Coordinates of C-alpha atoms and ligand atoms in Angstrom, one line a residue:
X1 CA -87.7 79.1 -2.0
X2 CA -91.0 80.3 0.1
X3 CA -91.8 83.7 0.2
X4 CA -90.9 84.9 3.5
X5 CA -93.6 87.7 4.0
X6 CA -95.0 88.3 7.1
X7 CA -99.2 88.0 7.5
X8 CA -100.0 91.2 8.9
X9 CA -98.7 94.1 8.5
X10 CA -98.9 97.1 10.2
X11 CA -101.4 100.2 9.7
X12 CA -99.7 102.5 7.0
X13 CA -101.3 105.9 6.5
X14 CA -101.0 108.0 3.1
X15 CA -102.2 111.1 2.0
X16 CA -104.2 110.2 -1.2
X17 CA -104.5 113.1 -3.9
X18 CA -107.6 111.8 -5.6
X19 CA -109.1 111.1 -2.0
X20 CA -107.6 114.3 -0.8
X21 CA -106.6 113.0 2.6
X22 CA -104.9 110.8 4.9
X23 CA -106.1 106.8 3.9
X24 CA -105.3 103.7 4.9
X25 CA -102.9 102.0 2.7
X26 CA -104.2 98.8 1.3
X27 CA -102.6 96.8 -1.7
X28 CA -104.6 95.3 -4.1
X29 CA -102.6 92.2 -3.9
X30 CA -101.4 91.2 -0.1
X31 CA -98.0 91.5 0.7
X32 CA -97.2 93.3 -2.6
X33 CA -97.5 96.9 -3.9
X34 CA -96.8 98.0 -7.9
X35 CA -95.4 102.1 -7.9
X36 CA -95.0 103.8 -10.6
X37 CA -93.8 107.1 -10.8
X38 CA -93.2 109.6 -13.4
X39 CA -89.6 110.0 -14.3
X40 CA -87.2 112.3 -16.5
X41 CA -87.3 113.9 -19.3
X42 CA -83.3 113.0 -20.3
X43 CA -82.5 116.7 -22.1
X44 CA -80.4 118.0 -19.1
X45 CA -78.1 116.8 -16.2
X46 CA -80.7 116.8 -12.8
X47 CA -81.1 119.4 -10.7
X48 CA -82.0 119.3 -6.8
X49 CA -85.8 119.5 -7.7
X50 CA -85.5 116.1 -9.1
X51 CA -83.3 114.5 -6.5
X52 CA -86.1 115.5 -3.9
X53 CA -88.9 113.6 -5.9
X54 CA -86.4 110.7 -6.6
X55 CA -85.5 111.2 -2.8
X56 CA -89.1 111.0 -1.9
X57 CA -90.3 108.3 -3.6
X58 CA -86.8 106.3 -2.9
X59 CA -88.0 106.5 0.9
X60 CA -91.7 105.4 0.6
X61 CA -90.6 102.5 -1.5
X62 CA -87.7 101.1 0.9
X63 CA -90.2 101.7 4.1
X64 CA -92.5 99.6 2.4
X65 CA -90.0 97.0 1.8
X66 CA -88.8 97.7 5.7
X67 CA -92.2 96.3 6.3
X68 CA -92.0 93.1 4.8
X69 CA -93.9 94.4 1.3
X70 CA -92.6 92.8 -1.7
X71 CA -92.4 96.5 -4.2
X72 CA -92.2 96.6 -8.0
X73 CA -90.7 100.0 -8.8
X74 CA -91.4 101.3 -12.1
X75 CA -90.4 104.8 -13.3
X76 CA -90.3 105.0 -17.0
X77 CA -87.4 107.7 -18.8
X78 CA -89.2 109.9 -21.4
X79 CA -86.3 110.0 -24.3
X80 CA -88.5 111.0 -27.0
X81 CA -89.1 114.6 -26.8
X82 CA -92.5 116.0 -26.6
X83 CA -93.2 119.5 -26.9
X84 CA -92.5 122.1 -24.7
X85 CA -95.5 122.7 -23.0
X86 CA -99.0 121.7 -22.0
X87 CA -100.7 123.0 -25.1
X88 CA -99.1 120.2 -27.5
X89 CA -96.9 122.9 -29.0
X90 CA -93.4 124.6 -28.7
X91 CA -90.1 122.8 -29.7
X92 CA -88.9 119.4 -29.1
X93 CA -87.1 119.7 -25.8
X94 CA -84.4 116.6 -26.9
X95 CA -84.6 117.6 -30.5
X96 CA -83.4 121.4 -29.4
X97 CA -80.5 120.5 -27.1
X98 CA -79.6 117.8 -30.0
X99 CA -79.0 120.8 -32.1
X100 CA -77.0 123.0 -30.0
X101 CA -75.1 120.3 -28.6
X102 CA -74.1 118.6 -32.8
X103 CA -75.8 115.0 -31.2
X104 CA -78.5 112.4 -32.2
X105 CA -81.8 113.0 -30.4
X106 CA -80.8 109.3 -29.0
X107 CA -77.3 110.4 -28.1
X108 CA -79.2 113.1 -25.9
X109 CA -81.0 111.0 -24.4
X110 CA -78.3 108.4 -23.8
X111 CA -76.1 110.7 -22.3
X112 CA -78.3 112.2 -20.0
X113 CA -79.7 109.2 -18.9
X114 CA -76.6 108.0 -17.9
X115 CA -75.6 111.5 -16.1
X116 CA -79.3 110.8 -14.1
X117 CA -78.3 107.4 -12.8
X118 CA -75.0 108.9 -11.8
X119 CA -76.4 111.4 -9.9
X120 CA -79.5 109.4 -8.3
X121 CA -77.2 106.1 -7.4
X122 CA -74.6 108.6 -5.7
X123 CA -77.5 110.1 -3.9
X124 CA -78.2 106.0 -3.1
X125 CA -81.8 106.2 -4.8
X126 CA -82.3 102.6 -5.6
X127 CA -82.7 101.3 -9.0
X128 CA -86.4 101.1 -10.4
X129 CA -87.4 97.5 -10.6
X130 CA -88.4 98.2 -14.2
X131 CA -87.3 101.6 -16.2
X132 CA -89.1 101.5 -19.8
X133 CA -88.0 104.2 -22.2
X134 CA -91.2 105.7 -24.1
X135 CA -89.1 105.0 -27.6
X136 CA -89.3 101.4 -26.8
X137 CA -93.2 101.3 -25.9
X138 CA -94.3 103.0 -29.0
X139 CA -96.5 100.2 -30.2
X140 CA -97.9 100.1 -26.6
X141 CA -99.0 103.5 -27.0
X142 CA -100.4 103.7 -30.3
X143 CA -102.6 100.2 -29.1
X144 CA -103.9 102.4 -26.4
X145 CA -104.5 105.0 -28.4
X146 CA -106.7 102.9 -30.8
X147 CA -108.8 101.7 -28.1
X148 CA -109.5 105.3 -27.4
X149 CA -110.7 105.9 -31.0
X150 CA -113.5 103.0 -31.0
X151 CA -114.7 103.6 -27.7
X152 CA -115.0 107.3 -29.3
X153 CA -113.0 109.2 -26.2
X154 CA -110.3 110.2 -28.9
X155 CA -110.1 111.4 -32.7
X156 CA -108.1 111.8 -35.5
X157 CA -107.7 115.0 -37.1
X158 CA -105.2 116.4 -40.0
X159 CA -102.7 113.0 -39.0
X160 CA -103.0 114.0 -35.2
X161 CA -104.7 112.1 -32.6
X162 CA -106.8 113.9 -29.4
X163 CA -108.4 113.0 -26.4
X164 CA -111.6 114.5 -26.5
X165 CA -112.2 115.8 -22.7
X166 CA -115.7 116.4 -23.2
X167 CA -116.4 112.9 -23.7
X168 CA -114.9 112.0 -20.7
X169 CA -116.6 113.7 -17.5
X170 CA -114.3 112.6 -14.9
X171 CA -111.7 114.6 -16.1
X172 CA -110.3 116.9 -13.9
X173 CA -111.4 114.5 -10.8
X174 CA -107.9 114.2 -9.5
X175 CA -107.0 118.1 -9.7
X176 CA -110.5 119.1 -9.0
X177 CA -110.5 121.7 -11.8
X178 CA -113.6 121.5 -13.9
X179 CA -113.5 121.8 -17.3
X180 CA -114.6 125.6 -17.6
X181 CA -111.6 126.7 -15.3
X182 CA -109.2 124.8 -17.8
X183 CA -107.4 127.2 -19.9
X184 CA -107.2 127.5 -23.5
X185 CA -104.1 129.4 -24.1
X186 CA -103.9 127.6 -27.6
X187 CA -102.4 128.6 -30.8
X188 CA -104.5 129.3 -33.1
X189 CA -103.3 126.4 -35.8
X190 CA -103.6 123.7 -33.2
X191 CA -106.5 125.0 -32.1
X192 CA -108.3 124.8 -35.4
X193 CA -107.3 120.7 -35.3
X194 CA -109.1 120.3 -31.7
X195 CA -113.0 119.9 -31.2
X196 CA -112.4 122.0 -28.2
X197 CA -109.6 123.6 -27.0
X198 CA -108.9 121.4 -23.6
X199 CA -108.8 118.7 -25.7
X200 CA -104.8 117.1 -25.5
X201 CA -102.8 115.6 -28.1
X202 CA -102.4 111.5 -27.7
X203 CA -100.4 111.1 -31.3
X204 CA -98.5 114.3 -33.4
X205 CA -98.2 114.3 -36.8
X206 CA -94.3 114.8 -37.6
X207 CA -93.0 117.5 -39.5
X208 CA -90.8 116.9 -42.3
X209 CA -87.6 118.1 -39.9
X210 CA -88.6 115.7 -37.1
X211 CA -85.8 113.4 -36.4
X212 CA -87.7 111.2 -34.0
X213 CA -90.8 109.7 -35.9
X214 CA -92.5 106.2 -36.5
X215 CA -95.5 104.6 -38.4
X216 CA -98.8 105.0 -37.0
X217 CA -102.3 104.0 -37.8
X218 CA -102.6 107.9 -38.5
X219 CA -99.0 108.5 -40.3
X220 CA -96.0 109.5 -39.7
X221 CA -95.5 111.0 -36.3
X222 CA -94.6 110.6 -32.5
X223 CA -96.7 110.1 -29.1
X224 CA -98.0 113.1 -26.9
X225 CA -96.5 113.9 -23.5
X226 CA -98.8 111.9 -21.2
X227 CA -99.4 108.7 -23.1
X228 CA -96.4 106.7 -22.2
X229 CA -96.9 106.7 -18.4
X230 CA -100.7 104.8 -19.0
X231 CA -99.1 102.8 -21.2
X232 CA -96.1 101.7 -19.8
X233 CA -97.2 101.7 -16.2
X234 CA -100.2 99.6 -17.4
X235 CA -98.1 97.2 -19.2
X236 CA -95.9 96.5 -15.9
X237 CA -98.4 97.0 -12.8
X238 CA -101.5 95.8 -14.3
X239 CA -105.1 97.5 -14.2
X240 CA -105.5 99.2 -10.2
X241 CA -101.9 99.2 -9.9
X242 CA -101.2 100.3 -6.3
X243 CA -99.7 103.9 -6.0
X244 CA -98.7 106.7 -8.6
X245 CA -95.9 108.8 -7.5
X246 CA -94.9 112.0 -9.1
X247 CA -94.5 115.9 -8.3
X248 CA -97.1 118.2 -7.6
X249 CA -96.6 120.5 -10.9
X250 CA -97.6 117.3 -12.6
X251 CA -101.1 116.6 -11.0
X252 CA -102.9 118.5 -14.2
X253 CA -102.4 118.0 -16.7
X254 CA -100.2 115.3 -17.1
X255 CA -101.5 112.6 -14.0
X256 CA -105.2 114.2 -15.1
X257 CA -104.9 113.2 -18.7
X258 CA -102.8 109.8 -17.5
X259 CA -105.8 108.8 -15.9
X260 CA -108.6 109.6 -18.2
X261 CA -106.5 107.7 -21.3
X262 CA -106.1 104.6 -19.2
X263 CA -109.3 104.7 -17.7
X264 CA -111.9 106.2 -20.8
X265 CA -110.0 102.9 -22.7
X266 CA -111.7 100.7 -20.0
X267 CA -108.6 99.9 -17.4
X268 CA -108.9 100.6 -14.0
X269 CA -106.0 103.0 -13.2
X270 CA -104.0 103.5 -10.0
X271 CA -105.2 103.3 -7.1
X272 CA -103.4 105.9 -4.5
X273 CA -101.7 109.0 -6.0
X274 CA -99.1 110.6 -4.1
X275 CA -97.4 113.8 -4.8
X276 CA -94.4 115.5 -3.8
X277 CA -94.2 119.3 -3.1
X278 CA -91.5 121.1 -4.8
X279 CA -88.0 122.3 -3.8
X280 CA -88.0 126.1 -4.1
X281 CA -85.2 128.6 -4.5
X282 CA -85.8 131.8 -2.9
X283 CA -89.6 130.9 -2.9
X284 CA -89.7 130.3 -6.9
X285 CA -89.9 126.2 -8.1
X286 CA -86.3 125.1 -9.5
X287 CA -86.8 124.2 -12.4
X288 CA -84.8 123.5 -16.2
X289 CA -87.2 126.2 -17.8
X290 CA -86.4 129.2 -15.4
X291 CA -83.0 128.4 -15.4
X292 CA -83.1 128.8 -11.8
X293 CA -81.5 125.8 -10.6
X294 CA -78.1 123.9 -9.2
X295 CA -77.8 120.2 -10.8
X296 CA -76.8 117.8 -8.5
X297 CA -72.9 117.7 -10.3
X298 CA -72.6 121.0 -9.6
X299 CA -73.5 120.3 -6.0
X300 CA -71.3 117.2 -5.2
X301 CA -68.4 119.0 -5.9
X302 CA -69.2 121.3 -2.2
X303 CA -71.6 118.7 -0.4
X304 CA -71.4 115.1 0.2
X305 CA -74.4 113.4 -1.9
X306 CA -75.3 111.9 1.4
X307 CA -75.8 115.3 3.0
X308 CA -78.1 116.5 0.5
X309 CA -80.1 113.2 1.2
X310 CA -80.1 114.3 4.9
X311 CA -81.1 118.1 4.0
X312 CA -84.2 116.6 1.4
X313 CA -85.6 113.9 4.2
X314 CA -85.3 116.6 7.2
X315 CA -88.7 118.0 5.3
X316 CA -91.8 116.2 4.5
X317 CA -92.2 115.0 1.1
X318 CA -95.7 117.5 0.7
X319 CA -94.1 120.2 2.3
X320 CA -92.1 123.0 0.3
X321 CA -88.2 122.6 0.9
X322 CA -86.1 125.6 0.3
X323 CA -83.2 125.4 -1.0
X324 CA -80.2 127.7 0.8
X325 CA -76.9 127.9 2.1
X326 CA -77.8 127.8 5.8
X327 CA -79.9 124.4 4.7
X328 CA -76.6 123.3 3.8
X329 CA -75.2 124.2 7.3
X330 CA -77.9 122.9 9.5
X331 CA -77.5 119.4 7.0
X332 CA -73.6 119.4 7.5
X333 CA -73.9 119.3 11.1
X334 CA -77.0 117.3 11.7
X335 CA -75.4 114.3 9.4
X336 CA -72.1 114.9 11.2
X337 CA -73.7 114.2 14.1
X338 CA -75.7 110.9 13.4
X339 CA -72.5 109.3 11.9
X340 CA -70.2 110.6 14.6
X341 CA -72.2 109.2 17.4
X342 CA -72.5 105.4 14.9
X343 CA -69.0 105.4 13.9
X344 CA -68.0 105.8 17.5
X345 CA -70.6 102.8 18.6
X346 CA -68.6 100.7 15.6
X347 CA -65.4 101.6 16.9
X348 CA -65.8 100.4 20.3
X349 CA -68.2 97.4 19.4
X350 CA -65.0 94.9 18.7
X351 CA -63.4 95.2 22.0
X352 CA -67.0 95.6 23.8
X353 CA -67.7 94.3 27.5
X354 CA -70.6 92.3 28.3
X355 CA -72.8 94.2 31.0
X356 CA -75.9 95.3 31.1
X357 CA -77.6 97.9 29.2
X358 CA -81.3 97.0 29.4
X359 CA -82.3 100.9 30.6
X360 CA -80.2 102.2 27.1
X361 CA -81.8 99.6 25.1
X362 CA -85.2 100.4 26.3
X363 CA -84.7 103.7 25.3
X364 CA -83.6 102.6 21.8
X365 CA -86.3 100.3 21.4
X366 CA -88.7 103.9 22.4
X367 CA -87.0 105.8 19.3
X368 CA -87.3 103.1 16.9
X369 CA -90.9 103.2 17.6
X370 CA -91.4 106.9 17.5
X371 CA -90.0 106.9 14.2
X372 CA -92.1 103.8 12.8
X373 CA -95.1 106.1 14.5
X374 CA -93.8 108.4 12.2
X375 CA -93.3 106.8 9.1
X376 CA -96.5 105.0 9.2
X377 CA -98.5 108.7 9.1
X378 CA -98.0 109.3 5.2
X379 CA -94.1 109.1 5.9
X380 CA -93.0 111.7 8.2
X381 CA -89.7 111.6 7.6
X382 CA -88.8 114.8 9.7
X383 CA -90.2 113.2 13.0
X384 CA -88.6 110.6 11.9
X385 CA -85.1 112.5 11.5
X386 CA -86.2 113.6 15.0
X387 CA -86.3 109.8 16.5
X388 CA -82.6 108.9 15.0
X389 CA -81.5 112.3 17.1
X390 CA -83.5 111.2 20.4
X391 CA -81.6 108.4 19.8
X392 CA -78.3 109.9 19.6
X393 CA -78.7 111.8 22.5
X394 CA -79.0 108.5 24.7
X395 CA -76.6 107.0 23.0
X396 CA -73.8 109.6 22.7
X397 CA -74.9 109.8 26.9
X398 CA -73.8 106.9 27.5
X399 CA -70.5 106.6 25.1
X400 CA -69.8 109.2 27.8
X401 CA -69.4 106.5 30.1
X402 CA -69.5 102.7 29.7
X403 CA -71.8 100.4 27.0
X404 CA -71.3 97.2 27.0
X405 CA -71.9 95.1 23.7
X406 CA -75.6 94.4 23.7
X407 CA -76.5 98.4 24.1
X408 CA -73.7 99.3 21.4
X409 CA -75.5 96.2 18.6
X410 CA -78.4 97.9 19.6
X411 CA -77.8 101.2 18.9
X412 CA -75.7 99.8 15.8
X413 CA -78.9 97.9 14.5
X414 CA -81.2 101.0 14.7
X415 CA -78.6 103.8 13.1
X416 CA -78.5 100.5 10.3
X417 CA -82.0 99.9 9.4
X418 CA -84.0 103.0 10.7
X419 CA -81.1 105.3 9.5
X420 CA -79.2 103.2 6.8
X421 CA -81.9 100.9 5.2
X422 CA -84.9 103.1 5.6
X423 CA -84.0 106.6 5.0
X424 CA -80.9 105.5 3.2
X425 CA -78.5 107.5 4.6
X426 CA -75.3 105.7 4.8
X427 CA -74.8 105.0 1.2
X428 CA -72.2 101.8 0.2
X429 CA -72.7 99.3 3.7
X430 CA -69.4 99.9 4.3
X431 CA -70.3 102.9 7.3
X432 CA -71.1 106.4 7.2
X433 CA -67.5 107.6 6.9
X434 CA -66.5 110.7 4.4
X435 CA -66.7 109.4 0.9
X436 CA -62.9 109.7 -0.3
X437 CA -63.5 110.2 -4.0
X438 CA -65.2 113.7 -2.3
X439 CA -61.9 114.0 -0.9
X440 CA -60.1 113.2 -3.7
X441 CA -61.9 115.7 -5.6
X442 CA -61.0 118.4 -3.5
X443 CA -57.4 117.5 -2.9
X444 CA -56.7 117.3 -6.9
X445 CA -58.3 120.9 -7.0
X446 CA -55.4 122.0 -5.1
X447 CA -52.9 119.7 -7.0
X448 CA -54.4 121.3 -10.3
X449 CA -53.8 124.7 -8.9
X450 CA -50.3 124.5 -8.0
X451 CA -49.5 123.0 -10.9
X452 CA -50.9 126.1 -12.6
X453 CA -48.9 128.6 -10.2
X454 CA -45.9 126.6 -10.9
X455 CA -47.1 127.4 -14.7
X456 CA -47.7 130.7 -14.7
X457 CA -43.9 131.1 -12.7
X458 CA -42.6 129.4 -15.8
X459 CA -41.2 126.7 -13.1
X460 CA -41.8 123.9 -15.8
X461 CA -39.5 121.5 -14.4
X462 CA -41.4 121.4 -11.1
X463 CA -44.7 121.2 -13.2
X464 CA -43.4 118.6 -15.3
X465 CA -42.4 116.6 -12.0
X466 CA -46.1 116.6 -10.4
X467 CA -47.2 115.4 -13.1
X468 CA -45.2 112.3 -13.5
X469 CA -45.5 111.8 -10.0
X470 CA -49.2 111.8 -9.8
X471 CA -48.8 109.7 -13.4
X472 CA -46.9 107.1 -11.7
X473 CA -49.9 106.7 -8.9
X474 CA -52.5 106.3 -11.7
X475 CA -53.7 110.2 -11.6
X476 CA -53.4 111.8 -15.5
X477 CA -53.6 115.4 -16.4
X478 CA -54.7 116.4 -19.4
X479 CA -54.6 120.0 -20.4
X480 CA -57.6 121.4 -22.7
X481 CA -58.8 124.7 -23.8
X482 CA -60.6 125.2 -20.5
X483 CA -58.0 124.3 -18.5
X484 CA -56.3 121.4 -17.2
X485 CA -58.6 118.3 -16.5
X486 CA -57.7 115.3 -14.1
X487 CA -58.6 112.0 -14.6
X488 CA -58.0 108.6 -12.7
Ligands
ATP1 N1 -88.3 121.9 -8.0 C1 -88.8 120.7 -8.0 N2 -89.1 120.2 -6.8 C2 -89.7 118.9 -6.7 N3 -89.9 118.1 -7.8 C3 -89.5 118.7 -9.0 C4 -89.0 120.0 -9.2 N4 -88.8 120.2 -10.5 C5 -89.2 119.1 -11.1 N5 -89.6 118.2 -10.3 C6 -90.2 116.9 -10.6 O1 -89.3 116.2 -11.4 C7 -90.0 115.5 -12.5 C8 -89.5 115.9 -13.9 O2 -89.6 117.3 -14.0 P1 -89.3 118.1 -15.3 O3 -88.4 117.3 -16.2 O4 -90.5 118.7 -15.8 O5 -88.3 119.2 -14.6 P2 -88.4 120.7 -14.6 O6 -87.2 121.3 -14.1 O7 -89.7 121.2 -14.0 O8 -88.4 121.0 -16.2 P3 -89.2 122.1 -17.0 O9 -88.9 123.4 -16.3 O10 -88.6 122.0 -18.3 O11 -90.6 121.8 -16.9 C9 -91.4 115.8 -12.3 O12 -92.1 114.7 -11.5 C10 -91.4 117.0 -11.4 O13 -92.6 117.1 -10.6
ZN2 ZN1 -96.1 110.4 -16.0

């Protein structure tokens, strides 16, 4: 099979952290581009602030592939738990919810890996190409890490292993924070293994209680926090990889120290770096630590995944999105209104008249290029939004009266691919109508609780009889100690 790429591409704009502006997008490679972006720590089901980097990235990936670019996707899943915070000490984050929830560090991680790709492919996030798991790149890691040693950018000390950020002057090149603004803010035992305080931990010696733990040149221990993602995005893009994705509360230290251990061990590191802005709740960052945040479970059970796509794309990926109930509203009825006005083109397309509708398709063709305009200026997804509603003005003006079939495939063919493929909001191909396992959801809610009126009437019989009847349709109810559970 020939690759069927087109030759030139059109002029794509992105807003470049290290550059710090707007820059034309150029692969290293033509016609292909490697992202990698930084992915979850599996400890906790995801909240909204990770659906709107997943969201983010999702969207710059499939407008690349909208413009012919073949994409490998990488986003690596950190299972092994590194310490709580940015000064290589605190708990394990894996290990501690492994203890309060009677699992295996690995079942944690398992288990809410599996709730993440729930959550992301409901919210119709593609699939990474590649998704490497830090556990399974230890070797990778420790090799880098060696390199570091002999090139003398990194030293062992008491069966721990640090980058020495004195050695390496371009550190703090992509945050622009120089080394003297850096804080210290270390405990005084880890402190006394560092040359200098900044200095970040690239191998931990294990403590006896330390479940997760392997053999390294320097003992028994387990990798820092940023050394997977040079690793393992190095492993599967190659040196100048194309574009690092990740959120903005990662740009230092994490992406900083991701970029001097790739590059002080001699391999050219990404090329673009994009970050997204954060989702905010009353003005504060959601986030696992503050305990201020709605996971995306929670969520589905009031809002259709694919409205919560709608609400994170309405706002530009480096602007703040806050996260409120009249959001919600606006969302509701702005999605209800793009798949109102495509599921009525789709309903009239079978029995359509041929006629002409050059003047209606002109004024698609104007709104499919707005929002290219828009996309291709560091993907501006709310102009973008704007175009597909331009468009549904026209279009839902002329359902008003008469469209013949050649204005309605069309319309069809931009709600598809600007709408469906590009900001992938009409999950499943099969059209933008109401999920029914939302409705289903919502309907056994009310089954549940009559069943526990009837219950609490002592009217078992009529009890008893829902639940053979919703038995016999393939709909079990089990009761528990919190309450009666459904399953299909
Ligand atoms: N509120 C948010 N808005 C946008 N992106 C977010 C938000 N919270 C986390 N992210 C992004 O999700 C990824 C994983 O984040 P992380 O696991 O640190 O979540 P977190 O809730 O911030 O956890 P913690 O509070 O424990 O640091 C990172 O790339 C981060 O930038
Ligand atoms: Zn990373």
């Amino acid at each position: 099979m020939t690759d069927q790429q087109p030759t030139v591409f059109p002029d794509l704009y992105l807003h470049d952290t290290l550059q710090r502006k707007k820059v034309l997008f150029t692969p290293t490679t033509p016609g292909r581009v490697g992202m990698y972006l930084c992915g979850p720590t599996v400890y906790s089901d995801a909240h909204v602030g990770h659906a709107k980097k997943e969201v983010a990235f999702d969207v710059v990936r499939r407008y690349l592939m909208h413009l012919g670019y073949r994409v490998r996707y990488v986003s690596n899943i950190t299972d092994v738990g590194h310490l709580q915070n940015d000064a290589d000490e605190g708990e394990d984050k894996i290990a501690k919810r492994a203890a309060l929830e009677q699992l295996q560090p690995m079942e944690v991680a398992e288990k809410y890996f599996w709730s993440f790709m729930d959550d992301m492919a409901r919210l119709n996030v593609l699939r990474p190409d590649i998704q490497p798991r830090a556990t399974g790149h230890i070797t990778e890691q420790i090799e880098l890490i060696r390199e570091l040693i002999e090139r003398g950018h990194a030293y062992e000390s008491n069966g721990s292993v640090y980058f020495d950020v004195r050695s390496w002057p371009n550190y703090g090149e992509l945050s622009g924070r120089r080394l003297d603004d850096q804080e210290e803010g270390t405990r005084e035992a880890v402190r006394s293994e560092k040359r200098d305080p900044r200095d970040f931990a690239l191998w931990k010696r294990a403590e006896p209680a330390h479940i997760m733990r392997w053999d390294s040149p320097w003992g028994v221990g387990f990798p820092g926090w940023h050394i997977e993602c040079s690793a393992m995005s190095l492993k599967y893009l190659g040196e100048g990889f194309d574009i690092h994705g990740g959120g903005l509360d990662l740009e230092f230290p994490h992406h900083e120290a991701e970029i001097a251990q790739a590059e002080a061990a001699g391999h050219p590191f990404a090329r673009y770096w994009m970050h997204n802005n954060m989702l905010t709740i009353g003005g504060e960052k959601m986030s696992k630590s503050k305990g201020n945040f709605t996971t995306l479970r929670d969520l589905y059970t009031r809002l259709d995944p694919m409205v919560v796509r709608f609400l994170l794309v309405s706002s530009h990926y480096r602007s703040i999105t806050e996260f409120n109930d009249e959001a919600f509203v606006g969302a509701q009825n702005g999605y209800r209104r793009l798949t109102d006005a495509l599921n009525e083109v789709e309903r009239r397309l079978p029995d359509a008249p041929e006629r002409d509708d050059s003047a209606l398709i002109a004024r698609i063709e104007a709104h499919r290029a707005d929002f290219e305009r828009a996309m291709q200026d560091d993907f501006k997804t709310p102009e973008a939004v704007a175009a597909l509603f331009g468009l549904t003005r026209d279009v839902n003006e002329a359902l008003a009266g008469e469209v013949g079939r050649a204005g309605l495939e069309a319309a069809q063919a931009a709600y598809r691919t600007l709408g469906g493929e590009v900001l992938g909001l009409f999950a499943g191909g099969q059209g933008p109508q109401q999920d029914d396992s939302q409705l289903l959801d919502t309907l056994m809610e009310l089954v549940l609780q009559a069943r526990q009126n009837y219950r609490l009437n002592k009217q078992y019989a009529e009890s008893d009889r829902l639940r053979d009847r919703l038995t016999e349709v393939g709909l079990t109810i089990e009761d528990t100690k919190n309450g009666p559970r459904w399953k299909k």
